[in-house]
């Protein structure tokens, strides 16, 4: 971006950065392909091991990382544009409400492994933390590194000298923190640690780029990327409807094929 000061866009709160929206849209599109493959496996059309096969587990890690990094970038932009707690709170309530709907719907479909702390649950907690720590500036970088390292350290300790703490931290009441010796049996698990580190890095990167030239975070994208930017603007709504549509379609296909 010309040098961009905090007050320079505060008068245009509706301005969007299509580049960030397009990056988020790409994450959503990738997620859709991933979930469709998962659904094919779930209904027996294409059996795959989504829990252990690195081809799938690494993709999931990359998709969640990209999505949370974009969330951090979005928070940097929102704060730069002077977003207040009231507007933040309205968006936060939407995310928290959708997280509750995910829990309820997944309980119907996967009663033994329903989602109680997935990506939206983690987002709701992490966005609050990010909002309260946005003033850390460059300290967000080492804080993010620490957040990424803590689960690895905890796993070493909980299988060693702190083994007696493992049942407590592995239990559902606390495993949302991410300091576990084993992952819980659930369809989606995005604990605060290490994922807060990715969101913190997105926030730090966004603040760093916005404090420099506007060309670092271009507002416009080429025409062929505009559909991705549109998708990125409606990421929460899209996230909530894409799986019911695909699952419903596969169930209808199963009915037609008598499977």
JSON list of C-alpha atoms in Angstrom, two decimals, residues 29-177:
[
{"chain": "A", "resi": 29, "resn": "UNK", "atom": "CA", "xyz": [-13.10, -24.12, -2.44]},
{"chain": "A", "resi": 30, "resn": "UNK", "atom": "CA", "xyz": [-10.29, -26.44, -1.34]},
{"chain": "A", "resi": 31, "resn": "UNK", "atom": "CA", "xyz": [-12.30, -27.33, 1.77]},
{"chain": "A", "resi": 32, "resn": "UNK", "atom": "CA", "xyz": [-15.32, -28.17, -0.40]},
{"chain": "A", "resi": 33, "resn": "UNK", "atom": "CA", "xyz": [-13.31, -30.64, -2.49]},
{"chain": "A", "resi": 34, "resn": "UNK", "atom": "CA", "xyz": [-11.89, -32.16, 0.70]},
{"chain": "A", "resi": 35, "resn": "UNK", "atom": "CA", "xyz": [-15.32, -32.51, 2.30]},
{"chain": "A", "resi": 36, "resn": "UNK", "atom": "CA", "xyz": [-16.83, -33.98, -0.86]},
{"chain": "A", "resi": 37, "resn": "UNK", "atom": "CA", "xyz": [-14.14, -36.66, -0.87]},
{"chain": "A", "resi": 38, "resn": "UNK", "atom": "CA", "xyz": [-14.86, -37.28, 2.82]},
{"chain": "A", "resi": 39, "resn": "UNK", "atom": "CA", "xyz": [-18.57, -37.62, 2.08]},
{"chain": "A", "resi": 40, "resn": "UNK", "atom": "CA", "xyz": [-17.87, -40.07, -0.74]},
{"chain": "A", "resi": 41, "resn": "UNK", "atom": "CA", "xyz": [-15.86, -42.14, 1.73]},
{"chain": "A", "resi": 42, "resn": "UNK", "atom": "CA", "xyz": [-18.52, -41.90, 4.44]},
{"chain": "A", "resi": 43, "resn": "UNK", "atom": "CA", "xyz": [-21.23, -43.20, 2.11]},
{"chain": "A", "resi": 44, "resn": "UNK", "atom": "CA", "xyz": [-19.01, -45.98, 0.80]},
{"chain": "A", "resi": 45, "resn": "UNK", "atom": "CA", "xyz": [-18.45, -44.70, -2.74]},
{"chain": "A", "resi": 46, "resn": "UNK", "atom": "CA", "xyz": [-14.69, -44.19, -2.32]},
{"chain": "A", "resi": 47, "resn": "UNK", "atom": "CA", "xyz": [-13.28, -45.58, 0.97]},
{"chain": "A", "resi": 48, "resn": "UNK", "atom": "CA", "xyz": [-10.38, -43.54, 2.29]},
{"chain": "A", "resi": 49, "resn": "UNK", "atom": "CA", "xyz": [-8.61, -43.23, 5.65]},
{"chain": "A", "resi": 50, "resn": "UNK", "atom": "CA", "xyz": [-9.14, -39.57, 6.52]},
{"chain": "A", "resi": 51, "resn": "UNK", "atom": "CA", "xyz": [-7.81, -40.05, 10.06]},
{"chain": "A", "resi": 52, "resn": "UNK", "atom": "CA", "xyz": [-4.39, -41.50, 9.26]},
{"chain": "A", "resi": 53, "resn": "UNK", "atom": "CA", "xyz": [-3.50, -41.15, 5.57]},
{"chain": "A", "resi": 54, "resn": "UNK", "atom": "CA", "xyz": [-0.99, -38.24, 5.25]},
{"chain": "A", "resi": 55, "resn": "UNK", "atom": "CA", "xyz": [-2.49, -37.33, 1.87]},
{"chain": "A", "resi": 56, "resn": "UNK", "atom": "CA", "xyz": [-5.67, -36.30, 3.68]},
{"chain": "A", "resi": 57, "resn": "UNK", "atom": "CA", "xyz": [-4.37, -35.25, 7.11]},
{"chain": "A", "resi": 58, "resn": "UNK", "atom": "CA", "xyz": [-1.81, -32.85, 5.61]},
{"chain": "A", "resi": 59, "resn": "UNK", "atom": "CA", "xyz": [-4.46, -31.33, 3.36]},
{"chain": "A", "resi": 60, "resn": "UNK", "atom": "CA", "xyz": [-6.70, -30.75, 6.35]},
{"chain": "A", "resi": 61, "resn": "UNK", "atom": "CA", "xyz": [-3.84, -29.04, 8.20]},
{"chain": "A", "resi": 62, "resn": "UNK", "atom": "CA", "xyz": [-3.13, -26.80, 5.20]},
{"chain": "A", "resi": 63, "resn": "UNK", "atom": "CA", "xyz": [-6.80, -25.87, 4.72]},
{"chain": "A", "resi": 64, "resn": "UNK", "atom": "CA", "xyz": [-7.37, -24.98, 8.39]},
{"chain": "A", "resi": 65, "resn": "UNK", "atom": "CA", "xyz": [-4.06, -23.07, 8.49]},
{"chain": "A", "resi": 66, "resn": "UNK", "atom": "CA", "xyz": [-5.00, -21.01, 5.42]},
{"chain": "A", "resi": 67, "resn": "UNK", "atom": "CA", "xyz": [-8.47, -20.31, 6.79]},
{"chain": "A", "resi": 68, "resn": "UNK", "atom": "CA", "xyz": [-7.16, -19.16, 10.19]},
{"chain": "A", "resi": 69, "resn": "UNK", "atom": "CA", "xyz": [-4.35, -17.11, 8.63]},
{"chain": "A", "resi": 70, "resn": "UNK", "atom": "CA", "xyz": [-7.00, -15.31, 6.58]},
{"chain": "A", "resi": 71, "resn": "UNK", "atom": "CA", "xyz": [-9.01, -14.76, 9.78]},
{"chain": "A", "resi": 72, "resn": "UNK", "atom": "CA", "xyz": [-5.95, -13.07, 11.27]},
{"chain": "A", "resi": 73, "resn": "UNK", "atom": "CA", "xyz": [-5.52, -10.90, 8.18]},
{"chain": "A", "resi": 74, "resn": "UNK", "atom": "CA", "xyz": [-9.19, -9.98, 8.41]},
{"chain": "A", "resi": 75, "resn": "UNK", "atom": "CA", "xyz": [-8.82, -8.91, 12.02]},
{"chain": "A", "resi": 76, "resn": "UNK", "atom": "CA", "xyz": [-5.86, -6.70, 11.13]},
{"chain": "A", "resi": 77, "resn": "UNK", "atom": "CA", "xyz": [-7.93, -5.01, 8.42]},
{"chain": "A", "resi": 78, "resn": "UNK", "atom": "CA", "xyz": [-10.98, -4.64, 10.68]},
{"chain": "A", "resi": 79, "resn": "UNK", "atom": "CA", "xyz": [-8.93, -3.00, 13.41]},
{"chain": "A", "resi": 80, "resn": "UNK", "atom": "CA", "xyz": [-7.19, -0.76, 10.87]},
{"chain": "A", "resi": 81, "resn": "UNK", "atom": "CA", "xyz": [-10.63, 0.39, 9.70]},
{"chain": "A", "resi": 82, "resn": "UNK", "atom": "CA", "xyz": [-11.73, 1.17, 13.24]},
{"chain": "A", "resi": 83, "resn": "UNK", "atom": "CA", "xyz": [-14.13, -1.73, 13.81]},
{"chain": "A", "resi": 84, "resn": "UNK", "atom": "CA", "xyz": [-15.65, -1.36, 17.28]},
{"chain": "A", "resi": 85, "resn": "UNK", "atom": "CA", "xyz": [-16.56, -4.02, 19.81]},
{"chain": "A", "resi": 86, "resn": "UNK", "atom": "CA", "xyz": [-20.26, -3.80, 18.90]},
{"chain": "A", "resi": 87, "resn": "UNK", "atom": "CA", "xyz": [-19.71, -4.80, 15.27]},
{"chain": "A", "resi": 88, "resn": "UNK", "atom": "CA", "xyz": [-17.15, -7.39, 16.31]},
{"chain": "A", "resi": 89, "resn": "UNK", "atom": "CA", "xyz": [-19.62, -8.78, 18.83]},
{"chain": "A", "resi": 90, "resn": "UNK", "atom": "CA", "xyz": [-22.37, -9.19, 16.23]},
{"chain": "A", "resi": 91, "resn": "UNK", "atom": "CA", "xyz": [-20.06, -11.17, 13.97]},
{"chain": "A", "resi": 92, "resn": "UNK", "atom": "CA", "xyz": [-18.78, -13.19, 16.92]},
{"chain": "A", "resi": 93, "resn": "UNK", "atom": "CA", "xyz": [-22.32, -14.16, 17.91]},
{"chain": "A", "resi": 94, "resn": "UNK", "atom": "CA", "xyz": [-22.95, -15.38, 14.36]},
{"chain": "A", "resi": 95, "resn": "UNK", "atom": "CA", "xyz": [-19.85, -17.59, 14.51]},
{"chain": "A", "resi": 96, "resn": "UNK", "atom": "CA", "xyz": [-20.70, -18.91, 17.98]},
{"chain": "A", "resi": 97, "resn": "UNK", "atom": "CA", "xyz": [-24.29, -19.62, 16.94]},
{"chain": "A", "resi": 98, "resn": "UNK", "atom": "CA", "xyz": [-23.14, -21.50, 13.85]},
{"chain": "A", "resi": 99, "resn": "UNK", "atom": "CA", "xyz": [-20.70, -23.48, 15.99]},
{"chain": "A", "resi": 100, "resn": "UNK", "atom": "CA", "xyz": [-23.62, -24.59, 18.14]},
{"chain": "A", "resi": 101, "resn": "UNK", "atom": "CA", "xyz": [-25.56, -25.64, 15.03]},
{"chain": "A", "resi": 102, "resn": "UNK", "atom": "CA", "xyz": [-22.55, -27.67, 13.85]},
{"chain": "A", "resi": 103, "resn": "UNK", "atom": "CA", "xyz": [-22.48, -29.48, 17.21]},
{"chain": "A", "resi": 104, "resn": "UNK", "atom": "CA", "xyz": [-26.19, -30.27, 17.08]},
{"chain": "A", "resi": 105, "resn": "UNK", "atom": "CA", "xyz": [-26.21, -31.43, 13.44]},
{"chain": "A", "resi": 106, "resn": "UNK", "atom": "CA", "xyz": [-23.05, -33.51, 13.83]},
{"chain": "A", "resi": 107, "resn": "UNK", "atom": "CA", "xyz": [-24.55, -35.19, 16.90]},
{"chain": "A", "resi": 108, "resn": "UNK", "atom": "CA", "xyz": [-27.43, -36.35, 14.73]},
{"chain": "A", "resi": 109, "resn": "UNK", "atom": "CA", "xyz": [-25.09, -37.75, 12.07]},
{"chain": "A", "resi": 110, "resn": "UNK", "atom": "CA", "xyz": [-22.15, -38.88, 14.23]},
{"chain": "A", "resi": 111, "resn": "UNK", "atom": "CA", "xyz": [-23.46, -39.45, 17.77]},
{"chain": "A", "resi": 112, "resn": "UNK", "atom": "CA", "xyz": [-20.26, -41.22, 18.87]},
{"chain": "A", "resi": 113, "resn": "UNK", "atom": "CA", "xyz": [-17.87, -38.66, 17.36]},
{"chain": "A", "resi": 114, "resn": "UNK", "atom": "CA", "xyz": [-19.87, -35.44, 17.12]},
{"chain": "A", "resi": 115, "resn": "UNK", "atom": "CA", "xyz": [-18.07, -32.10, 16.77]},
{"chain": "A", "resi": 116, "resn": "UNK", "atom": "CA", "xyz": [-17.85, -30.29, 20.09]},
{"chain": "A", "resi": 117, "resn": "UNK", "atom": "CA", "xyz": [-14.80, -28.12, 19.35]},
{"chain": "A", "resi": 118, "resn": "UNK", "atom": "CA", "xyz": [-14.28, -27.82, 15.62]},
{"chain": "A", "resi": 119, "resn": "UNK", "atom": "CA", "xyz": [-13.08, -24.96, 13.45]},
{"chain": "A", "resi": 120, "resn": "UNK", "atom": "CA", "xyz": [-15.96, -22.57, 14.29]},
{"chain": "A", "resi": 121, "resn": "UNK", "atom": "CA", "xyz": [-15.71, -23.28, 18.02]},
{"chain": "A", "resi": 122, "resn": "UNK", "atom": "CA", "xyz": [-11.98, -22.64, 17.86]},
{"chain": "A", "resi": 123, "resn": "UNK", "atom": "CA", "xyz": [-12.53, -19.50, 15.80]},
{"chain": "A", "resi": 124, "resn": "UNK", "atom": "CA", "xyz": [-14.95, -18.09, 18.37]},
{"chain": "A", "resi": 125, "resn": "UNK", "atom": "CA", "xyz": [-12.37, -18.43, 21.15]},
{"chain": "A", "resi": 126, "resn": "UNK", "atom": "CA", "xyz": [-9.35, -17.42, 19.08]},
{"chain": "A", "resi": 127, "resn": "UNK", "atom": "CA", "xyz": [-10.97, -14.29, 17.67]},
{"chain": "A", "resi": 128, "resn": "UNK", "atom": "CA", "xyz": [-11.64, -13.06, 21.20]},
{"chain": "A", "resi": 129, "resn": "UNK", "atom": "CA", "xyz": [-8.02, -13.70, 22.14]},
{"chain": "A", "resi": 130, "resn": "UNK", "atom": "CA", "xyz": [-6.78, -12.02, 18.96]},
{"chain": "A", "resi": 131, "resn": "UNK", "atom": "CA", "xyz": [-8.96, -8.99, 19.58]},
{"chain": "A", "resi": 132, "resn": "UNK", "atom": "CA", "xyz": [-7.58, -8.59, 23.10]},
{"chain": "A", "resi": 133, "resn": "UNK", "atom": "CA", "xyz": [-3.94, -9.10, 22.04]},
{"chain": "A", "resi": 134, "resn": "UNK", "atom": "CA", "xyz": [-3.88, -7.10, 18.79]},
{"chain": "A", "resi": 135, "resn": "UNK", "atom": "CA", "xyz": [-1.85, -4.41, 20.55]},
{"chain": "A", "resi": 136, "resn": "UNK", "atom": "CA", "xyz": [1.09, -6.76, 21.02]},
{"chain": "A", "resi": 137, "resn": "UNK", "atom": "CA", "xyz": [2.46, -5.73, 17.63]},
{"chain": "A", "resi": 138, "resn": "UNK", "atom": "CA", "xyz": [5.68, -7.54, 16.72]},
{"chain": "A", "resi": 139, "resn": "UNK", "atom": "CA", "xyz": [5.36, -9.71, 19.85]},
{"chain": "A", "resi": 140, "resn": "UNK", "atom": "CA", "xyz": [2.61, -11.58, 18.04]},
{"chain": "A", "resi": 141, "resn": "UNK", "atom": "CA", "xyz": [5.30, -13.40, 16.06]},
{"chain": "A", "resi": 142, "resn": "UNK", "atom": "CA", "xyz": [7.04, -15.07, 19.03]},
{"chain": "A", "resi": 143, "resn": "UNK", "atom": "CA", "xyz": [3.67, -15.56, 20.72]},
{"chain": "A", "resi": 144, "resn": "UNK", "atom": "CA", "xyz": [2.52, -17.47, 17.64]},
{"chain": "A", "resi": 145, "resn": "UNK", "atom": "CA", "xyz": [5.66, -19.60, 17.67]},
{"chain": "A", "resi": 146, "resn": "UNK", "atom": "CA", "xyz": [5.09, -20.42, 21.34]},
{"chain": "A", "resi": 147, "resn": "UNK", "atom": "CA", "xyz": [1.46, -21.37, 20.63]},
{"chain": "A", "resi": 148, "resn": "UNK", "atom": "CA", "xyz": [2.64, -23.72, 17.88]},
{"chain": "A", "resi": 149, "resn": "UNK", "atom": "CA", "xyz": [5.27, -25.32, 20.11]},
{"chain": "A", "resi": 150, "resn": "UNK", "atom": "CA", "xyz": [3.25, -25.78, 23.30]},
{"chain": "A", "resi": 151, "resn": "UNK", "atom": "CA", "xyz": [1.16, -28.81, 22.17]},
{"chain": "A", "resi": 152, "resn": "UNK", "atom": "CA", "xyz": [4.30, -30.63, 21.04]},
{"chain": "A", "resi": 153, "resn": "UNK", "atom": "CA", "xyz": [5.97, -29.92, 24.39]},
{"chain": "A", "resi": 154, "resn": "UNK", "atom": "CA", "xyz": [2.82, -30.95, 26.27]},
{"chain": "A", "resi": 155, "resn": "UNK", "atom": "CA", "xyz": [2.67, -34.27, 24.42]},
{"chain": "A", "resi": 156, "resn": "UNK", "atom": "CA", "xyz": [6.26, -35.04, 25.41]},
{"chain": "A", "resi": 157, "resn": "UNK", "atom": "CA", "xyz": [5.62, -34.17, 29.04]},
{"chain": "A", "resi": 158, "resn": "UNK", "atom": "CA", "xyz": [2.24, -35.92, 29.30]},
{"chain": "A", "resi": 159, "resn": "UNK", "atom": "CA", "xyz": [3.76, -39.15, 28.03]},
{"chain": "A", "resi": 160, "resn": "UNK", "atom": "CA", "xyz": [6.68, -38.71, 30.42]},
{"chain": "A", "resi": 161, "resn": "UNK", "atom": "CA", "xyz": [7.17, -36.88, 33.70]},
{"chain": "A", "resi": 162, "resn": "UNK", "atom": "CA", "xyz": [3.67, -35.34, 33.79]},
{"chain": "A", "resi": 163, "resn": "UNK", "atom": "CA", "xyz": [1.85, -38.53, 32.84]},
{"chain": "A", "resi": 164, "resn": "UNK", "atom": "CA", "xyz": [-0.54, -38.24, 35.78]},
{"chain": "A", "resi": 165, "resn": "UNK", "atom": "CA", "xyz": [-1.94, -35.03, 34.26]},
{"chain": "A", "resi": 166, "resn": "UNK", "atom": "CA", "xyz": [-2.80, -36.71, 30.94]},
{"chain": "A", "resi": 167, "resn": "UNK", "atom": "CA", "xyz": [-6.32, -37.95, 31.85]},
{"chain": "A", "resi": 168, "resn": "UNK", "atom": "CA", "xyz": [-7.33, -34.46, 33.02]},
{"chain": "A", "resi": 169, "resn": "UNK", "atom": "CA", "xyz": [-6.02, -32.62, 29.95]},
{"chain": "A", "resi": 170, "resn": "UNK", "atom": "CA", "xyz": [-7.27, -35.30, 27.56]},
{"chain": "A", "resi": 171, "resn": "UNK", "atom": "CA", "xyz": [-10.81, -35.06, 28.94]},
{"chain": "A", "resi": 172, "resn": "UNK", "atom": "CA", "xyz": [-13.42, -33.13, 26.99]},
{"chain": "A", "resi": 173, "resn": "UNK", "atom": "CA", "xyz": [-13.58, -30.39, 29.63]},
{"chain": "A", "resi": 174, "resn": "UNK", "atom": "CA", "xyz": [-10.00, -29.29, 28.86]},
{"chain": "A", "resi": 175, "resn": "UNK", "atom": "CA", "xyz": [-8.89, -30.89, 25.60]},
{"chain": "A", "resi": 176, "resn": "UNK", "atom": "CA", "xyz": [-10.15, -27.85, 23.69]},
{"chain": "A", "resi": 177, "resn": "UNK", "atom": "CA", "xyz": [-6.95, -26.16, 24.89]}
]
